[in-house]
Coordinates of C-alpha atoms in Angstrom, one line a residue:
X158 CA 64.3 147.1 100.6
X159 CA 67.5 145.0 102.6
X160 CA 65.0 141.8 102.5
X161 CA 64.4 142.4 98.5
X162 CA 68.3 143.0 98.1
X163 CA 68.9 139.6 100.4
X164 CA 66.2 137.5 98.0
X165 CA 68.0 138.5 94.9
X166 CA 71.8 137.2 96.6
X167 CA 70.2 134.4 97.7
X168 CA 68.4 133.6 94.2
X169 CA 71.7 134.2 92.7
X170 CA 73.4 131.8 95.0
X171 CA 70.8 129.5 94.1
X172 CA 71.4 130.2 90.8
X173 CA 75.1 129.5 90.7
X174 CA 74.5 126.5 92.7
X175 CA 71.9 125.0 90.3
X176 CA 74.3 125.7 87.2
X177 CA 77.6 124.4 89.0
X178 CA 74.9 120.8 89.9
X179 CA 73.6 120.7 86.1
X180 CA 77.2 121.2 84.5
X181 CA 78.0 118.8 86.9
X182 CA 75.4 116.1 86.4
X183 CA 76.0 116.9 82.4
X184 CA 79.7 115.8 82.7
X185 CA 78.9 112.8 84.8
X186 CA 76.1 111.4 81.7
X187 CA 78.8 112.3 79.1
X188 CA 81.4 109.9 80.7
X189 CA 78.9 107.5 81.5
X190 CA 77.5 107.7 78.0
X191 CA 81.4 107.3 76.1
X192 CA 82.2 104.8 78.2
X193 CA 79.1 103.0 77.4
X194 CA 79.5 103.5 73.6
X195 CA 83.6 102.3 73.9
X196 CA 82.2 99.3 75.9
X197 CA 79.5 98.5 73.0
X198 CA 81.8 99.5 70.1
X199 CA 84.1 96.7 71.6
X200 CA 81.8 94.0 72.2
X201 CA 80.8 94.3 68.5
X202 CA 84.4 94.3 67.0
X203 CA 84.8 91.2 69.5
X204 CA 82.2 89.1 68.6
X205 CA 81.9 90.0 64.5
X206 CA 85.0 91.6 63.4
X207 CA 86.5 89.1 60.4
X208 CA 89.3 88.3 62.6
X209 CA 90.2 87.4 66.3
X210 CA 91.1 90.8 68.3
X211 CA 93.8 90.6 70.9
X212 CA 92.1 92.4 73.5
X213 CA 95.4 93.4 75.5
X214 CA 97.2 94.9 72.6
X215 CA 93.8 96.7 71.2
X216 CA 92.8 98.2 74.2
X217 CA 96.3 98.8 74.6
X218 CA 96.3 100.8 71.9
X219 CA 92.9 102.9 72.7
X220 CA 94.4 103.3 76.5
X221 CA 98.1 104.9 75.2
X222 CA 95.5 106.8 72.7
X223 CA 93.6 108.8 75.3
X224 CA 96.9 109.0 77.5
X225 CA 98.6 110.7 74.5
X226 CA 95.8 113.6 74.0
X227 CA 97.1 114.5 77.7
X228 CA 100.3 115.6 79.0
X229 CA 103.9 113.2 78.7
X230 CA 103.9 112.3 81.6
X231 CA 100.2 110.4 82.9
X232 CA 101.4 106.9 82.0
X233 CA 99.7 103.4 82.2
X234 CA 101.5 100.7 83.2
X235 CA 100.3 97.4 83.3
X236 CA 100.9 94.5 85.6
X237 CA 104.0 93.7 83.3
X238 CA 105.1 96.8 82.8
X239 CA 105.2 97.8 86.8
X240 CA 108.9 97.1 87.7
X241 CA 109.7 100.0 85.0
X242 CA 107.5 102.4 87.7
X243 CA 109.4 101.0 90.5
X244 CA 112.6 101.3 89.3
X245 CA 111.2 104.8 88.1
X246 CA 110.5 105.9 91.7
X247 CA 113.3 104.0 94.1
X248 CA 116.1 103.7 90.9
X249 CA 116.1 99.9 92.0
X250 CA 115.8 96.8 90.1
X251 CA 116.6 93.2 90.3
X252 CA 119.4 92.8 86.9
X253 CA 122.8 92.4 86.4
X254 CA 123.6 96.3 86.3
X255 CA 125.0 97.5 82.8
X256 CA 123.5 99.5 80.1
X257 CA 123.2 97.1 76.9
X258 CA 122.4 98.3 73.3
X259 CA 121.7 97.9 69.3
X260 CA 124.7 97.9 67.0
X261 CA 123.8 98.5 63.5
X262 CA 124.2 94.5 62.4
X263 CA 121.2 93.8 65.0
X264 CA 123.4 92.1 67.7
X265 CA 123.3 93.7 71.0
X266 CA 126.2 94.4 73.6
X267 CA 127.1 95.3 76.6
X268 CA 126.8 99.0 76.5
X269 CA 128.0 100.3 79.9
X270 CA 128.4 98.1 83.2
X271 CA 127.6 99.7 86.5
X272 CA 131.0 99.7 89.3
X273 CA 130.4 97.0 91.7
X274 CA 127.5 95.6 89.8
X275 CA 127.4 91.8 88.9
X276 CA 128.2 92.4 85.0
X277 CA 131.2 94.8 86.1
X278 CA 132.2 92.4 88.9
X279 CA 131.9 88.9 86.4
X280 CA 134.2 90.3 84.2
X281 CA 131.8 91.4 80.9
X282 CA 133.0 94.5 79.1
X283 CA 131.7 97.3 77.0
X284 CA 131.5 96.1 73.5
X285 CA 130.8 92.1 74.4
X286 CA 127.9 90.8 72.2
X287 CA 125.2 88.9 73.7
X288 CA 124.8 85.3 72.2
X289 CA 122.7 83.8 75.0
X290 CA 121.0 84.0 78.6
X291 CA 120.7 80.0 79.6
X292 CA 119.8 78.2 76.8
X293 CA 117.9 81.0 74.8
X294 CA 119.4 82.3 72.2
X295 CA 119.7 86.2 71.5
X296 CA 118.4 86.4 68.2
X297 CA 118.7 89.9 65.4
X298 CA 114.9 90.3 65.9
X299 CA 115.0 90.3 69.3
X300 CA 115.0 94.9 70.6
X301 CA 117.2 95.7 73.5
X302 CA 113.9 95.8 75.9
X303 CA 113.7 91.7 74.7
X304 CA 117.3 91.4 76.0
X305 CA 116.4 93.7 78.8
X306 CA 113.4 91.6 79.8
X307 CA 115.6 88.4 79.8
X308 CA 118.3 89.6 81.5
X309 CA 116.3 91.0 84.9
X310 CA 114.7 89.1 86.9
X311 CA 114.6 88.0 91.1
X312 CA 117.7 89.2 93.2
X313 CA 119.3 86.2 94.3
X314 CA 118.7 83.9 91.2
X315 CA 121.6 82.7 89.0
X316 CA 121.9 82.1 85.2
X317 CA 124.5 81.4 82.3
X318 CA 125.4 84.9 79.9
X319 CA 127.0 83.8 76.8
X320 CA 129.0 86.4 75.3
X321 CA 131.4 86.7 71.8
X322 CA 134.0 89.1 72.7
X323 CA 135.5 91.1 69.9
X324 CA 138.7 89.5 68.3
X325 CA 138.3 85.9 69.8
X326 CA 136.9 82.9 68.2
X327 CA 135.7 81.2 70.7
X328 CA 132.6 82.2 73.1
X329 CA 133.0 83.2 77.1
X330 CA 130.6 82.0 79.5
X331 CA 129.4 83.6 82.4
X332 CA 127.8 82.8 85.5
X333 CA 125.9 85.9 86.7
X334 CA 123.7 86.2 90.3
X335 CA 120.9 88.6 89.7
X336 CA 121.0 91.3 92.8
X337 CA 119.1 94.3 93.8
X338 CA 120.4 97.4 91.5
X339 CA 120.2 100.7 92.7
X340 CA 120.9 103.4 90.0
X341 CA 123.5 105.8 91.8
X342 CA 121.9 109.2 92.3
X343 CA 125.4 110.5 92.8
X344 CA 128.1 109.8 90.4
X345 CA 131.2 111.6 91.7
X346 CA 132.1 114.3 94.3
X347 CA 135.7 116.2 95.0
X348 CA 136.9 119.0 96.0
X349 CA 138.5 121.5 93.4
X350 CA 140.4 124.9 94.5
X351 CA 138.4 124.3 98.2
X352 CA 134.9 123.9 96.4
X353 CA 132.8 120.9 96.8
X354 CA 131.0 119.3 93.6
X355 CA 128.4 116.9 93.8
X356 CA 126.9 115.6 90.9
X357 CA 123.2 114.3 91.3
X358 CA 121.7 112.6 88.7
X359 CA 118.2 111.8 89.8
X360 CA 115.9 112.0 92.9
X361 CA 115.3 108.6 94.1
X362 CA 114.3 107.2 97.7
X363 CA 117.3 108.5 100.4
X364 CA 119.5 110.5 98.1
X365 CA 118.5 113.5 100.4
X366 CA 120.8 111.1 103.1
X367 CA 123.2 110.4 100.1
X368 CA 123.8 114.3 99.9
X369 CA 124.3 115.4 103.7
X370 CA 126.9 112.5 103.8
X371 CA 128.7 113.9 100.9
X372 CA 128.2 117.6 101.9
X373 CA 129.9 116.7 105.5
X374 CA 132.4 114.7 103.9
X375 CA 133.7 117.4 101.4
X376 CA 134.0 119.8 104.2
X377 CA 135.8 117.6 106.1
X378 CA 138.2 117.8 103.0
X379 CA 138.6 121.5 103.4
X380 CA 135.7 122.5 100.9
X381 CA 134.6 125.9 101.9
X382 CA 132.1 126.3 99.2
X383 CA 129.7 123.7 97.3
X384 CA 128.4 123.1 93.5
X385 CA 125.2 120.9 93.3
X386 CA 125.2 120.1 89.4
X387 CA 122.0 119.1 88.8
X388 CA 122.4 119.3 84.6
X389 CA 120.0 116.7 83.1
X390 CA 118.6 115.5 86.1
X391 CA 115.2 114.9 85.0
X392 CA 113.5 114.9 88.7
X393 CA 112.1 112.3 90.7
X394 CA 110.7 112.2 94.3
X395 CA 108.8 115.3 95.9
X396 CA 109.8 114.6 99.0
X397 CA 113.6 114.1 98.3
X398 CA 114.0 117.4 96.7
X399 CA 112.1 119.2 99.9
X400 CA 114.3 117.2 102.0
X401 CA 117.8 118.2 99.8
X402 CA 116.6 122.0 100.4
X403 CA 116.2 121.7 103.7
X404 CA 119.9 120.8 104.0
X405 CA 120.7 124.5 103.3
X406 CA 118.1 126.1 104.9
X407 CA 116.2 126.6 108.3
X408 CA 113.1 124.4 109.7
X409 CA 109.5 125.2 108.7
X410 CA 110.0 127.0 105.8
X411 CA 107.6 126.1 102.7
X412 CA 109.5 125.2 99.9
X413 CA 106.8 124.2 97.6
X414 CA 103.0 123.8 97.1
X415 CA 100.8 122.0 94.8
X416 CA 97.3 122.5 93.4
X417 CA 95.3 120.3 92.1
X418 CA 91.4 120.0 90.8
X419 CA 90.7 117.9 93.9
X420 CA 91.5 118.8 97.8
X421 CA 93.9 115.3 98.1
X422 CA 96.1 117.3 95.5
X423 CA 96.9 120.1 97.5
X424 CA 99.6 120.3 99.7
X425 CA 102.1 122.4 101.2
X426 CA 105.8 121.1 102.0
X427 CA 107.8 123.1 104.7
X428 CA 111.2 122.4 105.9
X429 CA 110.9 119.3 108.5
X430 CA 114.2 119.4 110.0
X431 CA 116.9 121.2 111.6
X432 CA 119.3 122.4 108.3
X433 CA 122.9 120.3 108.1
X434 CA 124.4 124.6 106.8
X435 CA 122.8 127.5 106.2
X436 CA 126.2 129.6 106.2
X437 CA 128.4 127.9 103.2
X438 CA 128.4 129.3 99.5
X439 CA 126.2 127.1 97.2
X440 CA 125.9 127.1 93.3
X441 CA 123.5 125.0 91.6
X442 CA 124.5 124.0 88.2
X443 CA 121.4 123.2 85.5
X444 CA 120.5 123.1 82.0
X445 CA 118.1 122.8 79.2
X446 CA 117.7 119.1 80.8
X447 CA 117.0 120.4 84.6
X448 CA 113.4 119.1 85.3
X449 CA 111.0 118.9 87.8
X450 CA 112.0 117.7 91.3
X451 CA 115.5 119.5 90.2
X452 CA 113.8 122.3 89.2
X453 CA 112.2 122.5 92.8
X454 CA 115.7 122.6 94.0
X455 CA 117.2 124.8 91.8
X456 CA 113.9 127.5 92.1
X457 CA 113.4 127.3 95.5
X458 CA 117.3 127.9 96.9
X459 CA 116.9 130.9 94.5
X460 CA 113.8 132.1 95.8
X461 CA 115.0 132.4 99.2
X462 CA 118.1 133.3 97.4
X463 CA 120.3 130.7 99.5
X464 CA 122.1 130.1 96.5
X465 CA 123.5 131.0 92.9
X466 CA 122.0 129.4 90.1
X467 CA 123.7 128.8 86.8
X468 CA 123.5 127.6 83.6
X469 CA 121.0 127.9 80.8
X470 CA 117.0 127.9 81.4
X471 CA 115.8 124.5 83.0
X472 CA 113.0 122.7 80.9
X473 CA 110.0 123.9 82.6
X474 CA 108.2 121.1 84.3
X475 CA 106.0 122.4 87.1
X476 CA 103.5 119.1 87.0
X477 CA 103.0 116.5 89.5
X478 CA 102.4 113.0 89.2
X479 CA 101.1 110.6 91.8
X480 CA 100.8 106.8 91.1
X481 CA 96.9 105.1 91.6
X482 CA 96.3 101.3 91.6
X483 CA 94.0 99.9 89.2
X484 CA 92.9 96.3 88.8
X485 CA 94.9 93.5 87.8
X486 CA 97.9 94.7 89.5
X487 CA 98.1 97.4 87.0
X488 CA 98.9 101.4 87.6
X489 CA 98.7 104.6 86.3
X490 CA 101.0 107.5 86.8
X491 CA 98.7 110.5 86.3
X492 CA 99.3 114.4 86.6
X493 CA 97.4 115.7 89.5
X494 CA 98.1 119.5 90.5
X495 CA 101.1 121.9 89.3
X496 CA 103.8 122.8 91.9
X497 CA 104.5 126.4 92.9
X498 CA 108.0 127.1 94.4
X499 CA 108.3 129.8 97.4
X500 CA 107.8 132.8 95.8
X501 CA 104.9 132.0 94.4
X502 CA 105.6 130.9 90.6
X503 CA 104.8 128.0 89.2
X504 CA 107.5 127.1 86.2
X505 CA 105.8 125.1 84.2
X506 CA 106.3 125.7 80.4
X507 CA 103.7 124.2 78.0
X508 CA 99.7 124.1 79.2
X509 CA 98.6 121.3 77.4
X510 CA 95.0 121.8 77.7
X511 CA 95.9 124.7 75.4
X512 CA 97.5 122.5 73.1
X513 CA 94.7 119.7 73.6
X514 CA 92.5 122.9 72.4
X515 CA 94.5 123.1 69.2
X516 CA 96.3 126.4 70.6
X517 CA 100.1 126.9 69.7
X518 CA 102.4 126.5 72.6
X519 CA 105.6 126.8 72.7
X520 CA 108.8 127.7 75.4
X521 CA 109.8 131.1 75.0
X522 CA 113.0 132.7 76.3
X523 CA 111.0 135.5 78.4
X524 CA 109.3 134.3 81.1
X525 CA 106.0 135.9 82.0
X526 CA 104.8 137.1 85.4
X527 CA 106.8 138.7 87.7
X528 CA 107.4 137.6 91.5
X529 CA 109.9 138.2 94.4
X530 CA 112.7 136.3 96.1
X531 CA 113.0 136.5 99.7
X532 CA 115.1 139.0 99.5
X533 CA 113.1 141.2 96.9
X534 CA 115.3 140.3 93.6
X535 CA 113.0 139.8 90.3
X536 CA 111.9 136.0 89.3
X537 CA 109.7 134.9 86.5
X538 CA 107.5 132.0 86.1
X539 CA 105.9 130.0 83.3
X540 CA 109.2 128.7 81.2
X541 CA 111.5 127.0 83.4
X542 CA 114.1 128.6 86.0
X543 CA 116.2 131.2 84.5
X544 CA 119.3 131.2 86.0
X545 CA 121.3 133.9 88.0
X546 CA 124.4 134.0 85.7
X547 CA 123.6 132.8 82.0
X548 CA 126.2 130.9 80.1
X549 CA 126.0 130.2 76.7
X550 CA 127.7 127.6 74.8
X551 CA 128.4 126.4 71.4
X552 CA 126.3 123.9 69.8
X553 CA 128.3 121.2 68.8
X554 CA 128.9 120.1 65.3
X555 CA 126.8 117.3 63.9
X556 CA 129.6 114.7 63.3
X557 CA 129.5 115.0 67.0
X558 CA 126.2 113.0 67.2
X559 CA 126.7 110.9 64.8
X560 CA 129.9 109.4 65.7
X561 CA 128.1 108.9 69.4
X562 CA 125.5 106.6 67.9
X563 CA 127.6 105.2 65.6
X564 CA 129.7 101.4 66.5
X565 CA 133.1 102.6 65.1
X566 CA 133.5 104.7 68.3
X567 CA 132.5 101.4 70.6
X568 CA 135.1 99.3 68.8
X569 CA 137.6 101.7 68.7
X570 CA 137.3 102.2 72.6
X571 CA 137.3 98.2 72.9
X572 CA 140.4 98.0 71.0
X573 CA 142.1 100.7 73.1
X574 CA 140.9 98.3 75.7
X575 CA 142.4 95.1 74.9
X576 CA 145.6 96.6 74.4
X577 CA 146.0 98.5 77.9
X578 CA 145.6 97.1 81.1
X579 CA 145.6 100.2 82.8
X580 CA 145.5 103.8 81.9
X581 CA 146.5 106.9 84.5
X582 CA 144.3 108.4 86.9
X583 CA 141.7 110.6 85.5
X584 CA 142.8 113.6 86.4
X585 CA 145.5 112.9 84.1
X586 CA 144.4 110.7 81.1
X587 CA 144.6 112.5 77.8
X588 CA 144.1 110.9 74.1
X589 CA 147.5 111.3 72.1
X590 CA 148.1 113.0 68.3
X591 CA 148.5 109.2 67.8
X592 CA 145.2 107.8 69.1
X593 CA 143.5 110.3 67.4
X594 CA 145.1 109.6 64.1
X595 CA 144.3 105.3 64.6
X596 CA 140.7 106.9 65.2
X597 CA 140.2 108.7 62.3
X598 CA 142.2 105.6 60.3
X599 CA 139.2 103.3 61.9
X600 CA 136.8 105.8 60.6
X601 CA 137.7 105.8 57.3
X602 CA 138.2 102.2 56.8
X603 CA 134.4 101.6 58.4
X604 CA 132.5 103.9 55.8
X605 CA 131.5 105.7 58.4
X606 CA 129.0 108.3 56.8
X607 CA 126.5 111.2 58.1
X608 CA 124.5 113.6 57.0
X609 CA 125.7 117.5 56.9
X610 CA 123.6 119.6 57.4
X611 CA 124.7 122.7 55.3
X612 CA 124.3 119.8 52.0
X613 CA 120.7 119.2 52.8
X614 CA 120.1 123.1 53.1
X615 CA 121.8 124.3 49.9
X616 CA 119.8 121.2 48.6
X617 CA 116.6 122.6 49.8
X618 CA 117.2 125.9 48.4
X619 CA 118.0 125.3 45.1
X620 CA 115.0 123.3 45.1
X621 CA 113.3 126.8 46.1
X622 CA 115.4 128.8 43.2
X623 CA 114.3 126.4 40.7
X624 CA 110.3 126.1 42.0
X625 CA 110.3 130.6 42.0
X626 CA 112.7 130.9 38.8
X627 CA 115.8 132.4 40.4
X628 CA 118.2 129.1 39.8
X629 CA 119.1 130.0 36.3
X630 CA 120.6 133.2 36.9
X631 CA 122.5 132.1 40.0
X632 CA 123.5 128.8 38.9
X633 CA 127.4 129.5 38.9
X634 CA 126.6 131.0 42.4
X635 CA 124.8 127.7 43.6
X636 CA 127.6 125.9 42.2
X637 CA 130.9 127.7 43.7
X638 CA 129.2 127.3 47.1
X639 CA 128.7 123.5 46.0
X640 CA 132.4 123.1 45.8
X641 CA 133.3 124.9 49.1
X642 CA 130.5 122.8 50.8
X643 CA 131.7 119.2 49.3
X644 CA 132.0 116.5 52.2
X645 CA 135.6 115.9 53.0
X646 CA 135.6 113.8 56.2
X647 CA 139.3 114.8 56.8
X648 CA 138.9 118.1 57.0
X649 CA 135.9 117.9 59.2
X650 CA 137.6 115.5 61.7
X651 CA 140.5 118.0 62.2
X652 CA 138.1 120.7 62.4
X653 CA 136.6 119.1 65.3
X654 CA 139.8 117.1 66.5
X655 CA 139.3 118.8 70.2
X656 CA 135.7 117.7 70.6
X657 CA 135.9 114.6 69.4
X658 CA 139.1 113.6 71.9
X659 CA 137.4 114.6 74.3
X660 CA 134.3 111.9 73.3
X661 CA 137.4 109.2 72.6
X662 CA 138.2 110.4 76.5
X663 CA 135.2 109.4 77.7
X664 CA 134.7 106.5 75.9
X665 CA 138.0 105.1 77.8
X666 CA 137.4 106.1 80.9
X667 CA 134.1 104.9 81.8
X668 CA 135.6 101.3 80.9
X669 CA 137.9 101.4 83.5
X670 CA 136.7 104.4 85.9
X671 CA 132.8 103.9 85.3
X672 CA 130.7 106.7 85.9
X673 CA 132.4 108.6 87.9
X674 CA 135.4 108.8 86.3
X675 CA 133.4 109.9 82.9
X676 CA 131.9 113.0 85.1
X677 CA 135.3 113.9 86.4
X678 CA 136.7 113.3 82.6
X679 CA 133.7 115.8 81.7
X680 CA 134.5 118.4 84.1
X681 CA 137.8 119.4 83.3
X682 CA 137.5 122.3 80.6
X683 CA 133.9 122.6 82.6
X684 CA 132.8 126.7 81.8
X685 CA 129.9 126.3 84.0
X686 CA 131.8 125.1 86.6
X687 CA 134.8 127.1 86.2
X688 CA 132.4 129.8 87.0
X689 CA 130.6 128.7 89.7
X690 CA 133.8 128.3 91.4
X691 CA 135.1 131.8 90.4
X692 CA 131.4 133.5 91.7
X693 CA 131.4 131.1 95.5
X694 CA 135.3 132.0 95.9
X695 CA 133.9 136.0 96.2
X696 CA 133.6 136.2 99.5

């Protein structure tokens, strides 16, 4: 009877075994076989299509094709395209350190130079239009990436920018050294009411080091509590953000661990090193924009509840990406296990083989399964980290956006410019009633138009009344909300006058203060912050 019992487990085993082999074997002939048939299907296009086939840019195409069936964030990157990965994963690159971009007209400008960088330090300012770099000329066909392209290149090398500032006739000349530019993955740290703020902005090689220095030096400067704001930091490096938490917590605890379809992908990542404080107050600040290595951050200090988090719910990234050579010096970023913070969840928000599948997925406000902090408090996974203390915020209004992309606010600032050598410290810069009032003068005079969105809706339902047959009978309806609803850009820029200072603030400031100085700007009617230092000042 037991040796019949054992012959059936082991037929079953064999069983199993045999249909895990042929499902195996199946998947290897049906690559083998597509790739065969995209090989072929080539080969003919090559050698009989009507026309000569670029090779680069078609296969180009099928390779971002089958990326684009995936997830975001598996991308190829060819041998040209490999200092964007780089600069990606340390935030260096050889350049001369400033933002540039698009005005409407096609030219392109210095958009926002970096302090201490070789654009800030030769003298070019926000607003400067790019005429040439050397002898080539910046033509209005050229994209910003063209501009881009031309303008990095090997630390150490020297060449000639041409610029036409605003309100001069004649063209400045500039001669710019190339050098090594390393984003800043902090912008600005202080100390407000004896709380520390540190604003970090991406996960890049050594920021972990960047952090304890700043952490020590703010408590040197009396800081008896600390806010990490990591609002839209999109993530970065693993290893970093293990390396951050370990600042605040003890050695050889795990922090996070990945799973992946292969053993390489797994991996579990404990606390190395002896923590910097495990005693002071700390509030982590995030946001719709809060992603991935921040997320790791964020999710595991409030697993082992070490700190407070705050905020709105972070995006929801729980992937991992890891970076694999191919030929011809070329790379691909690909998604390789899913990370799952100390208690246990994994925050990921959107499964894409679901959506590959054709099945609807979407970010909902309720999380789904339900796991434990150190400590016992309730966490959810499967849409982000949901903070400890929600606050909500107004949406702002749509001018908002459109006067941030539009030039009028760029050549407003650069006026402001030329006609102040200095301004006061941040802390107490303030637009005037009268700068606000030579604003909306500029704004008029420009044309400056955008769309509202209350128009396009009562557009869209009268459009409904009239298809179903209901228009007639509320036509006088329909046209007294017409009337109250006519654009009036007056009225809307009063209406808004508080938000929009405060985007003619910061539009100032980061001319002369740079980046920091537009996060300190940023921070002063702060309600996240307000309450972060309201909740570590509880003792």
């Amino acid at each position: 009877m037991r040796i019949s019992k054992y012959k059936q487990l082991a037929a079953s085993c064999l069983l199993a075994f045999s249909c895990s082999a042929c499902a195996q074997t199946e998947h290897s002939f049906e690559v083998s076989k597509n790739l065969d048939i995209f090989n072929s299907l080539y080969r003919e296009l090559d050698a009989l299509y009507v026309d000569t086939i670029d090779a680069k840019k078609v296969i180009g195409v099928g390779i971002d094709a089958m990326l684009s069936n995936l997830d975001p964030y598996t991308e190829y990157y060819s041998e040209d395209d490999m200092g964007d990965l780089k600069i990606m994963t340390t935030g260096k690159y050889g350049g001369i350190g400033s933002l540039i971009r698009m005005r409407k007209d096609s030219t392109i400008i210095i958009g926002e130079p970096y302090e201490g960088m070789p654009a800030a330090e030769a003298g070019l300012k926000v607003g400067d239009v790019i005429v040439k770099v050397d002898n080539k000329e910046v033509t209005k066909s050229m994209v910003t990436s063209d501009v881009s392209d031309m303008l990095r290149g090997e630390p150490g090398t020297t060449f000639v920018l041409t610029v036409k500032r605003p309100g001069e006739k004649k063209n400045r000349e500039f001669k710019i050294t190339r050098k090594n530019i390393k984003l800043p993955a902090i912008t600005y740290t202080g100390v407000r009411d004896g709380i520390g703020y540190i604003n970090l902005t991406q996960f890049t090689e050594g920021c972990s080091k960047e952090i304890r220095k700043s952490v020590i030096n703010l408590k040197e400067k009396g800081a008896e509590g600390l806010v990490l704001d990591l609002r839209n930091n999109g993530g970065g490096l693993l290893s970093e953000a293990v390396d951050i938490v370990n600042l605040f917590v003890p050695k050889g605890l795990k922090i996070v661990e990945t799973k992946g379809k292969v053993k390489s992908a797994n991996a579990v990542y404990k606390t190395k090193s002896e923590p910097l404080d495990t005693v002071i107050p700390v509030a982590v600040l995030v946001n719709g924009n809060t992603a991935s290595a921040a997320e790791i951050v964020s999710g595991s200090l409030q697993d082992l509840d070490r700190a407070t988090v705050i905020g709105v719910k972070t995006f929801g990234k729980g992937l991992v990406q890891t970076p694999r050579d191919l030929p011809y010096n070329g790379s691909v970023k690909l998604t390789t296990s899913k990370y799952y913070i100390p208690s246990g969840r994994c925050i990921q928000a959107i499964d894409y083989k679901k959506k590959r599948d054709g099945v609807k997925t979407e970010k909902s406000d309720t999380l789904d399964n339900v796991f434990y902090t150190r400590k016992g408090r309730v966490v959810r996974d499967g849409g982000g980290i949901m903070p400890d203390i929600v606050i909500k915020h107004d949406t702002l209004p749509n001018i908002l956006f459109y006067l941030g992309n539009d030039d009028v606010l760029v050549d407003w600032g650069t006026k402001y410019e030329q006609s102040h050598k200095t301004i006061a410290p941040v802390a107490d810069f303030s637009i005037t009633d009268d700068d606000f009032a030579d604003f909306k003068k500029m704004i008029k005079d420009s044309n400056f138009k955008y769309d509202r969105m209350s128009e396009k809706r009562l557009e869209d339902l009268k459009k409904m009344a009239k298809f179903e047959g209901y228009y007639d009978d509320a036509k006088s309806e329909f046209d007294a909300l017409e009337a109250k609803l006519v654009h009036n850009i007056d009225n809307d820029l009063e209406l808004h006058k508080k938000n929009i200072k405060k985007m003619m603030a910061d539009e100032i400031i980061k001319r002369y203060y740079y980046q920091s100085g537009s996060v300190e700007e940023s921070l002063k009617d702060d309600e996240d912050l307000s309450k972060a230092i309201e909740v570590l000042k509880k003792k």
